[in-house]
Coordinates of C-alpha atoms in Angstrom, one line a residue:
X13 CA -239.7 78.3 75.7
X14 CA -237.5 75.2 75.1
X15 CA -238.0 73.5 71.9
X16 CA -237.6 69.6 72.1
X17 CA -235.1 68.3 69.8
X18 CA -236.1 66.7 66.7
X19 CA -235.2 63.2 65.7
X20 CA -232.6 64.2 63.2
X21 CA -230.9 66.4 65.8
X22 CA -230.6 63.5 68.3
X23 CA -229.2 61.2 65.7
X24 CA -226.6 63.7 64.7
X25 CA -225.4 64.1 68.3
X26 CA -225.1 60.3 68.8
X27 CA -223.0 60.0 65.7
X28 CA -220.7 62.7 66.9
X29 CA -220.1 60.9 70.3
X30 CA -219.3 57.7 68.4
X31 CA -216.6 59.4 66.3
X32 CA -215.0 61.0 69.3
X33 CA -214.6 57.8 71.4
X34 CA -214.4 55.1 68.8
X35 CA -215.7 52.6 71.2
X36 CA -219.4 52.6 71.0
X37 CA -219.5 51.1 67.5
X38 CA -218.0 47.9 68.9
X39 CA -220.5 47.4 71.5
X40 CA -222.7 45.8 69.0
X41 CA -220.1 43.0 68.6
X42 CA -220.6 41.6 72.1
X43 CA -223.4 39.2 72.5
X44 CA -225.2 38.4 75.7
X45 CA -224.4 34.9 77.0
X46 CA -226.7 32.7 78.9
X47 CA -226.1 31.4 82.4
X48 CA -225.7 27.9 81.3
X49 CA -222.9 28.8 78.8
X50 CA -221.0 30.6 81.5
X51 CA -221.2 27.6 83.9
X52 CA -220.0 25.2 81.1
X53 CA -216.9 27.3 80.3
X54 CA -213.5 25.6 81.3
X55 CA -211.8 27.0 84.4
X56 CA -207.9 26.8 84.3
X57 CA -206.2 25.1 87.3
X58 CA -203.2 26.3 89.2
X59 CA -200.8 24.1 87.3
X60 CA -202.1 25.5 84.0
X61 CA -201.7 29.0 85.1
X62 CA -198.1 28.3 86.3
X63 CA -197.2 26.6 83.0
X64 CA -198.5 29.7 81.1
X65 CA -196.9 32.4 83.2
X66 CA -193.3 33.5 83.2
X67 CA -192.5 31.7 86.5
X68 CA -193.5 28.4 85.2
X69 CA -190.0 26.9 85.7
X70 CA -190.3 27.2 89.4
X71 CA -190.8 24.0 91.3
X72 CA -194.4 23.1 92.0
X73 CA -195.3 23.2 95.6
X74 CA -196.1 19.7 96.9
X75 CA -197.6 18.6 100.2
X76 CA -195.6 15.3 100.1
X77 CA -192.0 14.8 101.7
X78 CA -189.1 15.9 99.5
X79 CA -186.8 13.1 98.3
X80 CA -183.8 12.7 100.6
X81 CA -181.4 11.6 97.8
X82 CA -181.8 14.9 95.9
X83 CA -181.1 17.0 99.0
X84 CA -178.0 14.9 99.8
X85 CA -176.7 15.3 96.3
X86 CA -177.2 19.0 96.5
X87 CA -175.3 19.3 99.7
X88 CA -172.4 17.2 98.4
X89 CA -172.3 19.2 95.2
X90 CA -172.1 22.4 97.2
X91 CA -169.4 21.0 99.5
X92 CA -167.3 19.8 96.5
X93 CA -167.6 23.0 94.7
X94 CA -166.2 24.9 97.7
X95 CA -163.2 22.6 98.3
X96 CA -159.7 23.8 97.4
X97 CA -156.4 22.0 97.2
X98 CA -152.9 23.3 98.2
X99 CA -149.5 21.6 97.9
X100 CA -147.0 22.3 100.7
X101 CA -143.4 21.2 100.9
X102 CA -142.1 20.4 104.4
X103 CA -138.8 18.8 105.5
X104 CA -139.0 15.0 105.8
X105 CA -137.7 13.4 109.0
X106 CA -134.4 11.6 108.7
X107 CA -134.3 7.8 108.8
X108 CA -131.9 7.8 111.8
X109 CA -130.6 10.0 114.6
X110 CA -127.1 11.5 114.8
X111 CA -124.6 10.0 117.2
X112 CA -122.8 12.3 119.6
X113 CA -119.1 12.0 120.2
X114 CA -115.8 12.6 118.6
X115 CA -115.7 12.2 114.8
X116 CA -113.1 11.9 112.1
X117 CA -113.1 13.0 108.4
X118 CA -110.9 10.2 107.0
X119 CA -109.9 6.7 107.9
X120 CA -106.5 6.0 109.6
X121 CA -104.9 5.0 106.2
X122 CA -105.9 8.3 104.6
X123 CA -108.8 7.0 102.6
X124 CA -112.4 8.2 102.8
X125 CA -114.8 6.9 105.5
X126 CA -116.9 4.8 103.1
X127 CA -113.6 3.1 101.8
X128 CA -112.5 2.5 105.3
X129 CA -115.8 0.8 106.2
X130 CA -115.6 -1.3 103.1
X131 CA -112.1 -2.5 104.1
X132 CA -113.4 -3.3 107.6
X133 CA -116.2 -5.3 106.0
X134 CA -113.7 -7.4 103.9
X135 CA -111.7 -8.1 107.1
X136 CA -114.9 -9.2 108.8
X137 CA -115.6 -11.6 105.9
X138 CA -112.2 -13.1 106.3
X139 CA -112.8 -13.5 110.1
X140 CA -116.1 -15.2 109.5
X141 CA -114.5 -17.6 106.9
X142 CA -111.8 -18.5 109.4
X143 CA -114.5 -19.5 111.9
X144 CA -116.1 -21.7 109.3
X145 CA -112.8 -23.3 108.4
X146 CA -112.0 -23.9 112.1
X147 CA -115.4 -25.6 112.7
X148 CA -114.9 -27.8 109.6
X149 CA -111.4 -28.8 110.7
X150 CA -112.4 -29.8 114.3
X151 CA -115.4 -31.6 113.0
X152 CA -113.2 -33.7 110.6
X153 CA -110.8 -34.5 113.5
X154 CA -113.7 -35.8 115.6
X155 CA -115.0 -38.0 112.8
X156 CA -111.6 -39.4 112.0
X157 CA -110.3 -39.6 115.6
X158 CA -109.1 -43.2 115.2
X159 CA -107.0 -42.4 112.1
X160 CA -105.6 -39.5 114.0
X161 CA -104.5 -41.7 116.9
X162 CA -102.9 -44.2 114.5
X163 CA -101.0 -41.4 112.8
X164 CA -99.7 -40.1 116.1
X165 CA -98.6 -43.5 117.2
X166 CA -96.8 -44.1 113.9
X167 CA -95.1 -40.7 114.3
X168 CA -93.9 -41.5 117.8
X169 CA -92.6 -44.9 116.8
X170 CA -90.7 -43.4 113.9
X171 CA -89.1 -40.8 116.2
X172 CA -88.2 -43.5 118.7
X173 CA -86.6 -45.7 116.1
X174 CA -84.4 -42.8 115.0
X175 CA -83.4 -42.2 118.6
X176 CA -82.6 -45.9 119.1
X177 CA -80.3 -45.9 116.0
X178 CA -78.5 -42.8 117.2
X179 CA -78.0 -44.4 120.7
X180 CA -76.6 -47.6 119.2
X181 CA -74.0 -45.8 117.2
X182 CA -72.8 -43.8 120.2
X183 CA -73.0 -46.0 123.3
X184 CA -73.7 -49.6 124.1
X185 CA -76.8 -50.0 126.4
X186 CA -77.7 -52.9 128.6
X187 CA -80.9 -54.8 128.1
X188 CA -82.3 -53.4 131.3
X189 CA -81.9 -49.8 130.2
X190 CA -83.4 -50.5 126.8
X191 CA -86.5 -52.1 128.4
X192 CA -86.9 -49.2 130.8
X193 CA -86.7 -46.6 128.0
X194 CA -89.3 -48.5 125.9
X195 CA -91.8 -48.6 128.8
X196 CA -91.3 -44.8 129.3
X197 CA -91.8 -44.1 125.7
X198 CA -95.0 -46.2 125.6
X199 CA -96.5 -44.4 128.6
X200 CA -95.6 -41.0 127.1
X201 CA -97.2 -41.8 123.8
X202 CA -100.4 -42.9 125.5
X203 CA -100.6 -39.7 127.5
X204 CA -100.0 -37.6 124.4
X205 CA -102.8 -39.4 122.5
X206 CA -105.2 -39.1 125.4
X207 CA -104.5 -35.4 125.6
X208 CA -105.0 -34.9 121.9
X209 CA -108.3 -36.8 122.0
X210 CA -109.6 -34.6 124.8
X211 CA -108.7 -31.5 122.9
X212 CA -110.5 -32.8 119.9
X213 CA -113.6 -33.6 122.0
X214 CA -113.7 -30.1 123.5
X215 CA -113.3 -28.4 120.1
X216 CA -116.0 -30.6 118.6
X217 CA -118.4 -29.4 121.2
X218 CA -117.5 -25.8 120.3
X219 CA -118.3 -26.3 116.5
X220 CA -121.9 -24.9 116.8
X221 CA -120.5 -21.8 118.5
X222 CA -117.9 -21.3 115.8
X223 CA -120.6 -21.6 113.1
X224 CA -122.9 -19.2 115.0
X225 CA -120.1 -16.6 115.4
X226 CA -119.1 -16.9 111.7
X227 CA -122.7 -16.4 110.6
X228 CA -123.1 -13.3 112.9
X229 CA -119.8 -11.8 111.6
X230 CA -120.8 -12.4 108.0
X231 CA -124.2 -10.9 108.5
X232 CA -122.7 -7.7 109.9
X233 CA -120.0 -7.7 107.2
X234 CA -122.9 -7.4 104.7
X235 CA -124.3 -4.6 106.7
X236 CA -120.9 -2.9 106.5
X237 CA -120.9 -3.1 102.7
X238 CA -124.4 -1.5 102.6
X239 CA -123.3 1.2 105.0
X240 CA -120.4 2.1 102.8
X241 CA -122.9 2.4 99.9
X242 CA -124.9 5.0 101.9
X243 CA -127.6 3.0 103.7
X244 CA -128.4 4.8 107.0
X245 CA -130.2 1.8 108.5
X246 CA -127.3 -0.6 107.7
X247 CA -124.8 2.0 109.1
X248 CA -126.7 2.1 112.4
X249 CA -126.6 -1.7 112.7
X250 CA -123.0 -1.8 111.8
X251 CA -122.2 0.8 114.5
X252 CA -123.9 -1.3 117.1
X253 CA -121.8 -4.3 116.0
X254 CA -118.6 -2.2 116.4
X255 CA -119.6 -1.1 119.8
X256 CA -120.2 -4.7 120.9
X257 CA -116.7 -5.5 119.5
X258 CA -115.1 -2.8 121.7
X259 CA -116.7 -4.4 124.8
X260 CA -115.8 -7.9 123.8
X261 CA -112.2 -6.9 123.1
X262 CA -111.9 -5.1 126.4
X263 CA -113.0 -8.3 128.3
X264 CA -111.1 -11.0 126.4
X265 CA -107.9 -9.3 125.2
X266 CA -106.4 -9.0 128.7
X267 CA -106.5 -12.8 129.1
X268 CA -104.8 -13.5 125.7
X269 CA -102.3 -10.7 125.2
X270 CA -101.7 -9.2 128.6
X271 CA -102.5 -5.8 129.9
X272 CA -100.4 -3.8 127.4
X273 CA -101.5 -5.7 124.4
X274 CA -105.2 -5.4 125.5
X275 CA -104.9 -1.6 125.8
X276 CA -103.6 -1.3 122.2
X277 CA -106.3 -3.6 120.9
X278 CA -109.1 -1.7 122.7
X279 CA -107.8 1.6 121.3
X280 CA -107.6 0.3 117.8
X281 CA -111.1 -1.3 117.9
X282 CA -112.5 1.9 119.4
X283 CA -111.0 4.0 116.6
X284 CA -112.7 1.8 114.0
X285 CA -116.0 2.3 115.9
X286 CA -115.4 6.1 115.7
X287 CA -114.9 5.8 111.9
X288 CA -118.3 4.1 111.5
X289 CA -120.0 6.6 113.8
X290 CA -118.6 9.6 111.8
X291 CA -119.8 8.0 108.5
X292 CA -123.3 7.6 110.0
X293 CA -123.4 11.2 111.1
X294 CA -122.4 12.4 107.6
X295 CA -125.1 10.3 106.0
X296 CA -127.8 11.6 108.4
X297 CA -126.7 15.2 107.9
X298 CA -126.8 14.9 104.1
X299 CA -130.2 13.3 104.2
X300 CA -131.7 15.9 106.5
X301 CA -130.4 18.8 104.3
X302 CA -131.8 17.5 101.0
X303 CA -135.0 15.6 102.0
X304 CA -138.4 17.3 101.5
X305 CA -141.9 15.9 101.2
X306 CA -144.9 17.3 99.3
X307 CA -148.2 17.3 101.2
X308 CA -151.6 18.0 99.6
X309 CA -153.9 20.0 101.9
X310 CA -157.6 20.0 101.0
X311 CA -159.8 22.6 102.7

């Protein structure tokens, strides 16, 4: 027969369970809440929970459109961060092109090519100055044409007087012969004066041409000085001028000096052109060997 436990025995068993688990004694700390208190308790929102959690720094999801400026700045920042720069050295193109044909290393007098071109430029300057002087001289004759005629008449009369004195001392002339000689001398002096006046008129018409030729020659003489100093562009222009002189000499020299003299003049002018061409080729070769350019390549 089972004996029901007594009150002290039940109490002792409950105390033993509390000691083992150590939880039951705290159950008395919890109080039962009413329904109204539970409903009045604050409920945290999604933003509050994200702020309190470890991922609170993540961007908050939004239903509105994202700002365009921020996306553009992010794209440009990414593109700039990936760009790289590289410097590359490449040969620079020469300012001119080499001229084909026979070349020389020195001028005909034994000097260097730049010195020879400088001498040619000085001669061109003298040639231009001679054109200017010629234009000024014929212009002065045209302006003072009356005085020139008077000077010529006085000169002819003085020469005639000397001839008359010499004739009187040697022979005795009749009056008829003296009058005839005087008329002949008068006609000859008028023809001479007319011829001189025509020549002055023609040369006065050519004064603008003389001035133009002098200016052109002086211009290319300055190009020659620059070419002797190492200017490739000036050397190219001066070479074209020398080629034109070869053609001009070949056309005009035969009428002034004959065939043989024209041949020698053309050969000499052509040799001066070869000197200029050789100097130009040397300048272009030196410039091509030493010229380089630095280019920045961005990728």
